[in-house]
Coordinates of C-alpha atoms and ligand atoms in Angstrom, one line a residue:
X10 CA 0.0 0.0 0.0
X11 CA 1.2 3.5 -0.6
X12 CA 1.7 5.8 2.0
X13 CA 0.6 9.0 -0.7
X14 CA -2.1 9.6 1.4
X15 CA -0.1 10.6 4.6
X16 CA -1.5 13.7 6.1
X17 CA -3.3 14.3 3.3
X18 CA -7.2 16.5 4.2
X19 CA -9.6 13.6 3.4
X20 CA -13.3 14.3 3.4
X21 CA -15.9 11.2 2.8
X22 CA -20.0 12.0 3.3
X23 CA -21.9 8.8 4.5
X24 CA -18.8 7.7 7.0
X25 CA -21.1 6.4 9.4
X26 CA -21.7 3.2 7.4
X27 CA -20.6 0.8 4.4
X28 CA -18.6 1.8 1.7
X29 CA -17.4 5.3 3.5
X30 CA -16.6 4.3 6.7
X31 CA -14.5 0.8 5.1
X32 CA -12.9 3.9 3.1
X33 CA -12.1 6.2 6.2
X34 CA -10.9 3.3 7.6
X35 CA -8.1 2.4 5.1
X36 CA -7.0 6.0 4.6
X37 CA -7.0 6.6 8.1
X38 CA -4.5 3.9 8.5
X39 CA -2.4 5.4 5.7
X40 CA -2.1 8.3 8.1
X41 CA -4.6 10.7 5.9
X42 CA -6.5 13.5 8.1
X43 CA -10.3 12.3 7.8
X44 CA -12.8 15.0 7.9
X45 CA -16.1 13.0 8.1
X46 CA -19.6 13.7 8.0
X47 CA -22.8 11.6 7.7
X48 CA -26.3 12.4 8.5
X49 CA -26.7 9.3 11.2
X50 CA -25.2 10.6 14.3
X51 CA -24.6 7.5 16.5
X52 CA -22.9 5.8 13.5
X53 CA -20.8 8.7 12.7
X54 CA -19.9 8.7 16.3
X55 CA -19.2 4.4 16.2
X56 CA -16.9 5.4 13.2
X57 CA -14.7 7.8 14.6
X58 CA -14.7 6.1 18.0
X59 CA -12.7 3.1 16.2
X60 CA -10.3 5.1 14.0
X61 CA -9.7 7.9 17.2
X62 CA -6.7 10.1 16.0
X63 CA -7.1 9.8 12.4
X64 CA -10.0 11.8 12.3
X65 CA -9.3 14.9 12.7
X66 CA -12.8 16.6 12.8
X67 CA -16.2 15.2 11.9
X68 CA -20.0 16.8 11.7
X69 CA -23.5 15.5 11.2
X70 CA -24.4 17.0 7.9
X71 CA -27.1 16.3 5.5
X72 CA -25.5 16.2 2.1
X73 CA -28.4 17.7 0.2
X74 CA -28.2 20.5 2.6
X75 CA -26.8 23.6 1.3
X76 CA -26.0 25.0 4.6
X77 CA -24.9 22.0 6.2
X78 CA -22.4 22.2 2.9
X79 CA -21.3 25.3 3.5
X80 CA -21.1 25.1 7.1
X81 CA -18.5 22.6 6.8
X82 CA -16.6 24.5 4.2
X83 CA -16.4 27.2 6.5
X84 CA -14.6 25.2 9.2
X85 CA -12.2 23.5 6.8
X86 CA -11.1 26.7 5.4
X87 CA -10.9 27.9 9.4
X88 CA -9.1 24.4 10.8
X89 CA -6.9 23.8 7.5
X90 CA -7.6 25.9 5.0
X91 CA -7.9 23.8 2.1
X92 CA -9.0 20.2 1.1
X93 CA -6.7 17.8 -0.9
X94 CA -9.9 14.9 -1.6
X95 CA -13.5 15.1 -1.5
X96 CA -15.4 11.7 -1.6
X97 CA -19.0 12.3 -2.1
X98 CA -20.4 8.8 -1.3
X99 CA -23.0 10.0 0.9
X100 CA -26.5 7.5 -0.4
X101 CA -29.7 6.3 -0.1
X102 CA -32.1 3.5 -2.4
X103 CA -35.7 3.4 -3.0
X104 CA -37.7 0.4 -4.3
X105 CA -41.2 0.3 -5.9
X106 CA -42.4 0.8 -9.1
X107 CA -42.6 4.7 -10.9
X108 CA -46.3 5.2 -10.3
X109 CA -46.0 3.7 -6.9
X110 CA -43.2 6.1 -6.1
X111 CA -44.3 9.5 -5.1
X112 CA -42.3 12.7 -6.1
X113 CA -41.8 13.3 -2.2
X114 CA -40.0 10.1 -2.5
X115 CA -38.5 10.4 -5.9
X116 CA -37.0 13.8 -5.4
X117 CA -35.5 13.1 -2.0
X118 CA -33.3 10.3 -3.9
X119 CA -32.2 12.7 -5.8
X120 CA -31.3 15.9 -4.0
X121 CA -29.0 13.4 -1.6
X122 CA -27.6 11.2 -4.4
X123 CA -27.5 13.9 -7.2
X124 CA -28.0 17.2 -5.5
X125 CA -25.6 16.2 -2.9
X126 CA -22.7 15.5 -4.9
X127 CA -23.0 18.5 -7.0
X128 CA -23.6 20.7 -4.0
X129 CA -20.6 19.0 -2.9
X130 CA -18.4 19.9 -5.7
X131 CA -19.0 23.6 -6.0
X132 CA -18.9 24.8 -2.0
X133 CA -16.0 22.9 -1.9
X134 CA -14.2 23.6 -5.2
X135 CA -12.3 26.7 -3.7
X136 CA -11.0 24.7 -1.2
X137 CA -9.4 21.4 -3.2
X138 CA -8.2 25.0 -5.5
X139 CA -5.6 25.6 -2.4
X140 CA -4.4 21.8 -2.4
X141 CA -1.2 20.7 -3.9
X142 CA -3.7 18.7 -6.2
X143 CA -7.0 18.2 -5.3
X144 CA -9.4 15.0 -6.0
X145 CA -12.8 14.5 -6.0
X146 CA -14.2 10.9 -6.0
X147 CA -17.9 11.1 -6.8
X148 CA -19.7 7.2 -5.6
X149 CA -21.7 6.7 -8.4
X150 CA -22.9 2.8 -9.5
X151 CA -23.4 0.4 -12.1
X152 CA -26.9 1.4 -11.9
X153 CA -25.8 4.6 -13.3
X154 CA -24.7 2.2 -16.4
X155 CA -27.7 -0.4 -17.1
X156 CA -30.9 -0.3 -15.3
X157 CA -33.3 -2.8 -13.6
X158 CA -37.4 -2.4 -13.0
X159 CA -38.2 -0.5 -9.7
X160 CA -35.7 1.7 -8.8
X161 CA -36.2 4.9 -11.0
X162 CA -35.2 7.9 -8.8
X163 CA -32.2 5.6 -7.5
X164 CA -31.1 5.0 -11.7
X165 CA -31.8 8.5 -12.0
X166 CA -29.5 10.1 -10.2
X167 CA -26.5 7.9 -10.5
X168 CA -26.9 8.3 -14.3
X169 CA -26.7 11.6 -13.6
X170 CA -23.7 11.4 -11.2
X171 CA -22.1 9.5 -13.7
X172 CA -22.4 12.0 -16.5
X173 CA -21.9 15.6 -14.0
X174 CA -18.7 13.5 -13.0
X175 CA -17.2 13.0 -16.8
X176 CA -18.3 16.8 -17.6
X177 CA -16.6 18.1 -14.4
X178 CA -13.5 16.8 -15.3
X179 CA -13.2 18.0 -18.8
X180 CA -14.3 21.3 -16.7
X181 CA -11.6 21.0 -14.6
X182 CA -8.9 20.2 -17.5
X183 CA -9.9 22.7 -19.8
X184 CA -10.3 25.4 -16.8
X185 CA -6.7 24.2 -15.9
X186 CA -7.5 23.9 -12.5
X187 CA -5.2 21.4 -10.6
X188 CA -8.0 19.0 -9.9
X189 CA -8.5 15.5 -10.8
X190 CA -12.1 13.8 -10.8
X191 CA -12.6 10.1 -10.9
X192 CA -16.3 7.9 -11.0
X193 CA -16.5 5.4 -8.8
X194 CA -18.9 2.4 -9.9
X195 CA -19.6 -0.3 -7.6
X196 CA -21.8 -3.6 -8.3
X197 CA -23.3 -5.0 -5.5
X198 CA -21.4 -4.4 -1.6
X199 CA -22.4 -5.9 1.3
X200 CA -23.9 -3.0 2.8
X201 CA -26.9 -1.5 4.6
X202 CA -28.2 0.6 1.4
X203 CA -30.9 -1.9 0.6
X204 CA -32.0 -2.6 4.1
X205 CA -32.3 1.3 4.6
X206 CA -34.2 1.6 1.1
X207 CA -37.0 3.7 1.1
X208 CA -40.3 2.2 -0.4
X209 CA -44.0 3.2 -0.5
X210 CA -44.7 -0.4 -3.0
X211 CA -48.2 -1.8 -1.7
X212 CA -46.6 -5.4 -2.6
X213 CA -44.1 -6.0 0.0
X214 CA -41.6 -7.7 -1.4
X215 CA -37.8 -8.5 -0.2
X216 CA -35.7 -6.2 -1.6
X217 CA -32.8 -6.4 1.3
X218 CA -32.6 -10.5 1.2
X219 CA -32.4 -10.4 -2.4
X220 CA -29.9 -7.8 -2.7
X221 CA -27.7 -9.8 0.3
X222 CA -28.3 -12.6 -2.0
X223 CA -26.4 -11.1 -4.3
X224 CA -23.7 -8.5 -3.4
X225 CA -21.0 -10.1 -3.7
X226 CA -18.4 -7.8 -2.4
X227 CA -18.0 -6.5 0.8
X228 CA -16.9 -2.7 2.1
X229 CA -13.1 -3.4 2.8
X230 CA -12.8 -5.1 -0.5
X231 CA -14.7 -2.0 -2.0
X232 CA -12.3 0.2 -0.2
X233 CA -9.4 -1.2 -1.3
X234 CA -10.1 -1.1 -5.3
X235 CA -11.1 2.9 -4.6
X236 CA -8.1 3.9 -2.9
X237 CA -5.9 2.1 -5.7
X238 CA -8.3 4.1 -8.4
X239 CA -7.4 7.4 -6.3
X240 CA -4.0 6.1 -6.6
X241 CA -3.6 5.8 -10.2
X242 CA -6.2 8.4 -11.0
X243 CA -8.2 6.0 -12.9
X244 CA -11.5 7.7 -14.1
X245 CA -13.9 4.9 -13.8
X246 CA -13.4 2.3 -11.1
X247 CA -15.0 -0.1 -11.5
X248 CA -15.7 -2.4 -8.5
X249 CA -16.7 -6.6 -8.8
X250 CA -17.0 -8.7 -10.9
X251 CA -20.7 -8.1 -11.3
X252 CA -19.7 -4.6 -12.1
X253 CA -17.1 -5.9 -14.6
X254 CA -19.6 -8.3 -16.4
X255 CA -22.1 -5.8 -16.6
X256 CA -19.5 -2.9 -18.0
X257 CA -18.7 -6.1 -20.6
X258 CA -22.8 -6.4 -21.2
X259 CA -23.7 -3.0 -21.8
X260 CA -21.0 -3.0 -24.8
X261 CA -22.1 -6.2 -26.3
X262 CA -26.1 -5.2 -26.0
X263 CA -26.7 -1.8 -25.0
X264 CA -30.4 -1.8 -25.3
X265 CA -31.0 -5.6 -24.5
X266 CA -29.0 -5.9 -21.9
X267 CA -31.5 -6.2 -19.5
X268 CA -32.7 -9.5 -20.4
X269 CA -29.7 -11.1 -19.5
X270 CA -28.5 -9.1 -16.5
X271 CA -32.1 -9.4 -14.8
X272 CA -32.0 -13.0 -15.1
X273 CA -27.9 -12.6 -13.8
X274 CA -28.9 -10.5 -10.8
X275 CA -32.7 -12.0 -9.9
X276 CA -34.4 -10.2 -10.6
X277 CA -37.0 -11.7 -12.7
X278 CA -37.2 -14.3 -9.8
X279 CA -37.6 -11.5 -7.2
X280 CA -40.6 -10.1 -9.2
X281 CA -42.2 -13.1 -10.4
Ligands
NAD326 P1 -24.8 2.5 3.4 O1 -26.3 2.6 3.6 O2 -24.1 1.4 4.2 O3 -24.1 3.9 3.7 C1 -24.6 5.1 3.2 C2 -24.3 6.2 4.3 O4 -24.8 7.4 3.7 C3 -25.0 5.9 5.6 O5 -24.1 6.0 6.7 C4 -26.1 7.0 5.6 O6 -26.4 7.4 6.9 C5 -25.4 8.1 4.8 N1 -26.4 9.0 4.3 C6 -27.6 8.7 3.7 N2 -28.3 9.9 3.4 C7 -27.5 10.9 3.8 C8 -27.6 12.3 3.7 N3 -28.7 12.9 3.2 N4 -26.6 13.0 4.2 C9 -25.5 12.5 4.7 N5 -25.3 11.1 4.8 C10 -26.3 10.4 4.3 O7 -24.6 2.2 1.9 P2 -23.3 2.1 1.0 O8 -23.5 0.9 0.1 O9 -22.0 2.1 1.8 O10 -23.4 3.4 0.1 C11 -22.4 4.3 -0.2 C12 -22.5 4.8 -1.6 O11 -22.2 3.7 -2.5 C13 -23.8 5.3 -2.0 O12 -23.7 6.5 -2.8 C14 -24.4 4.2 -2.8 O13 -25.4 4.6 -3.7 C15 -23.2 3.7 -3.5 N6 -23.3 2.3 -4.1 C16 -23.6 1.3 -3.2 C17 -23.7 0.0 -3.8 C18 -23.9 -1.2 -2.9 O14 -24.2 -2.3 -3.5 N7 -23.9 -1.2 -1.6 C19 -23.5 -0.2 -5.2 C20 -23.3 0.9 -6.0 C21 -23.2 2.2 -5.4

């Protein structure tokens, strides 16, 4: 492992669980200085319990929250006064069919998963300006690559991240500001994101068994393949070999895809 990320100003939304607190813990143990945030305040609190000195300030903050975002700005620039990486991985699912969803529903998905990120980006652009070299790792998905039935808002906005992240860095280059931006696209990780899901479905069906069915990968693994895209400054990193198959898939079928990866992943049997 490389010790590039000593002392460097590390911030990752959604720490408290998953994917960002398996991330906070591998940096922190590279001897990075975690600033980390997540809208859960006992599991922010477990999270930088465990990693103690490593962190080297931490806030409950709502990522779709423009004040929470520039709240935290504020005391970055005050503590440190700039930011080397930002990883917006902050997320949430819902399940249930479009006309089942309401736009209460649909719209919250996407002002944390969409809104969030971009929000993100521009209060705390300034900031990864004063680095060395700034970073910013958006968490997008391979859901933001191939779609399955009932999860619109959640396609949405990774879509979305997905394409906000490849504009932003040919932004950034042809700005020529000295930051890098790379796409993170995980398959499935072992993680609480579909047992948090949000769903308003009248058929109750189980969304969380089948999704622990199939992740396949868990956090730590996750982790590790993100920091060694950082590392490399890979654009898209891809994470699994379901993400892997299904990057494969797309290529070879990109409008029929579906009919093989929902047998692959399920789902047909889930909504049979
Ligand atoms: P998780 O549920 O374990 O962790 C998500 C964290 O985000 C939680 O700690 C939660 O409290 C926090 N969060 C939710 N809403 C928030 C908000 N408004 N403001 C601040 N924090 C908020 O799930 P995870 O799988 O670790 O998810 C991390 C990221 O990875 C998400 O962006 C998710 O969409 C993405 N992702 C996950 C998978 C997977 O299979 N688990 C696959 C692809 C992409």
């Amino acid at each position: 492992m490389s010790s590039l990320w000593k002392d460097k100003v590390i911030l990752i939304t959604g720490a408290g669980s998953g994917i960002g607190q398996a991330l906070a813990t591998l940096l922190g143990g590279l001897g990075a200085k975690l600033i980390l945030t997540d809208i859960n305040k006992q599991n922010l609190a477990d999270t930088c319990k465990a990693l103690e000195s490593a962190v080297q300030y931490s806030k409950v903050a709502d990522v779709s929250s423009r004040s929470d975002w520039q709240a935290l700005a504020a005391d970055i620039d005050r503590n440190t006064g700039y930011l080397d990486v930002l990883v917006n991985n902050a997320g949430m699912s819902s399940f249930g069919f479009f006309d089942e969803t309401s736009e209460h529903l649909f719209n919250k998905v996407l002002n944390v998963n969409l809104h969030g990120v971009v929000i993100g980006c521009r209060e705390m652009l300034p900031l990864l300006e004063k680095a060395k070299r700034g970073l910013i790792v958006n968490v997008a998905s391979i859901f933001g690559l191939i779609t399955m039935p009932m999860m619109t808002p959640y396609h949405t906005s990774k879509f979305a991240v997905r394409g906000f992240s490849e504009a932003l860095k040919q932004d950034m280059l042809y700005a020529k500001k000295n930051i890098d931006v790379i796409c993170v696209m995980p398959g499935g990780i072992k993680t609480n994101i579909a047992k948090c899901a949000e769903t308003e479905a009248t058929q109750k069906r189980d969304f969380a068994g089948h999704f622990a069915q199939h992740a396949l990968t868990s956090p730590e693994q996750a982790a590790k393949v993100i920091e060694k895209g950082m590392r490399k400054n890979r654009f898209r990193v891809l994470i699994g070999i379901d993400a892997r198959i299904v990057d494969v898939l797309y290529k070879l079928l990109p409008t029929n895809y579906y009919k093989v990866s929902n047998t692959l992943m399920g789902v047909n049997k889930l909504l049979r």
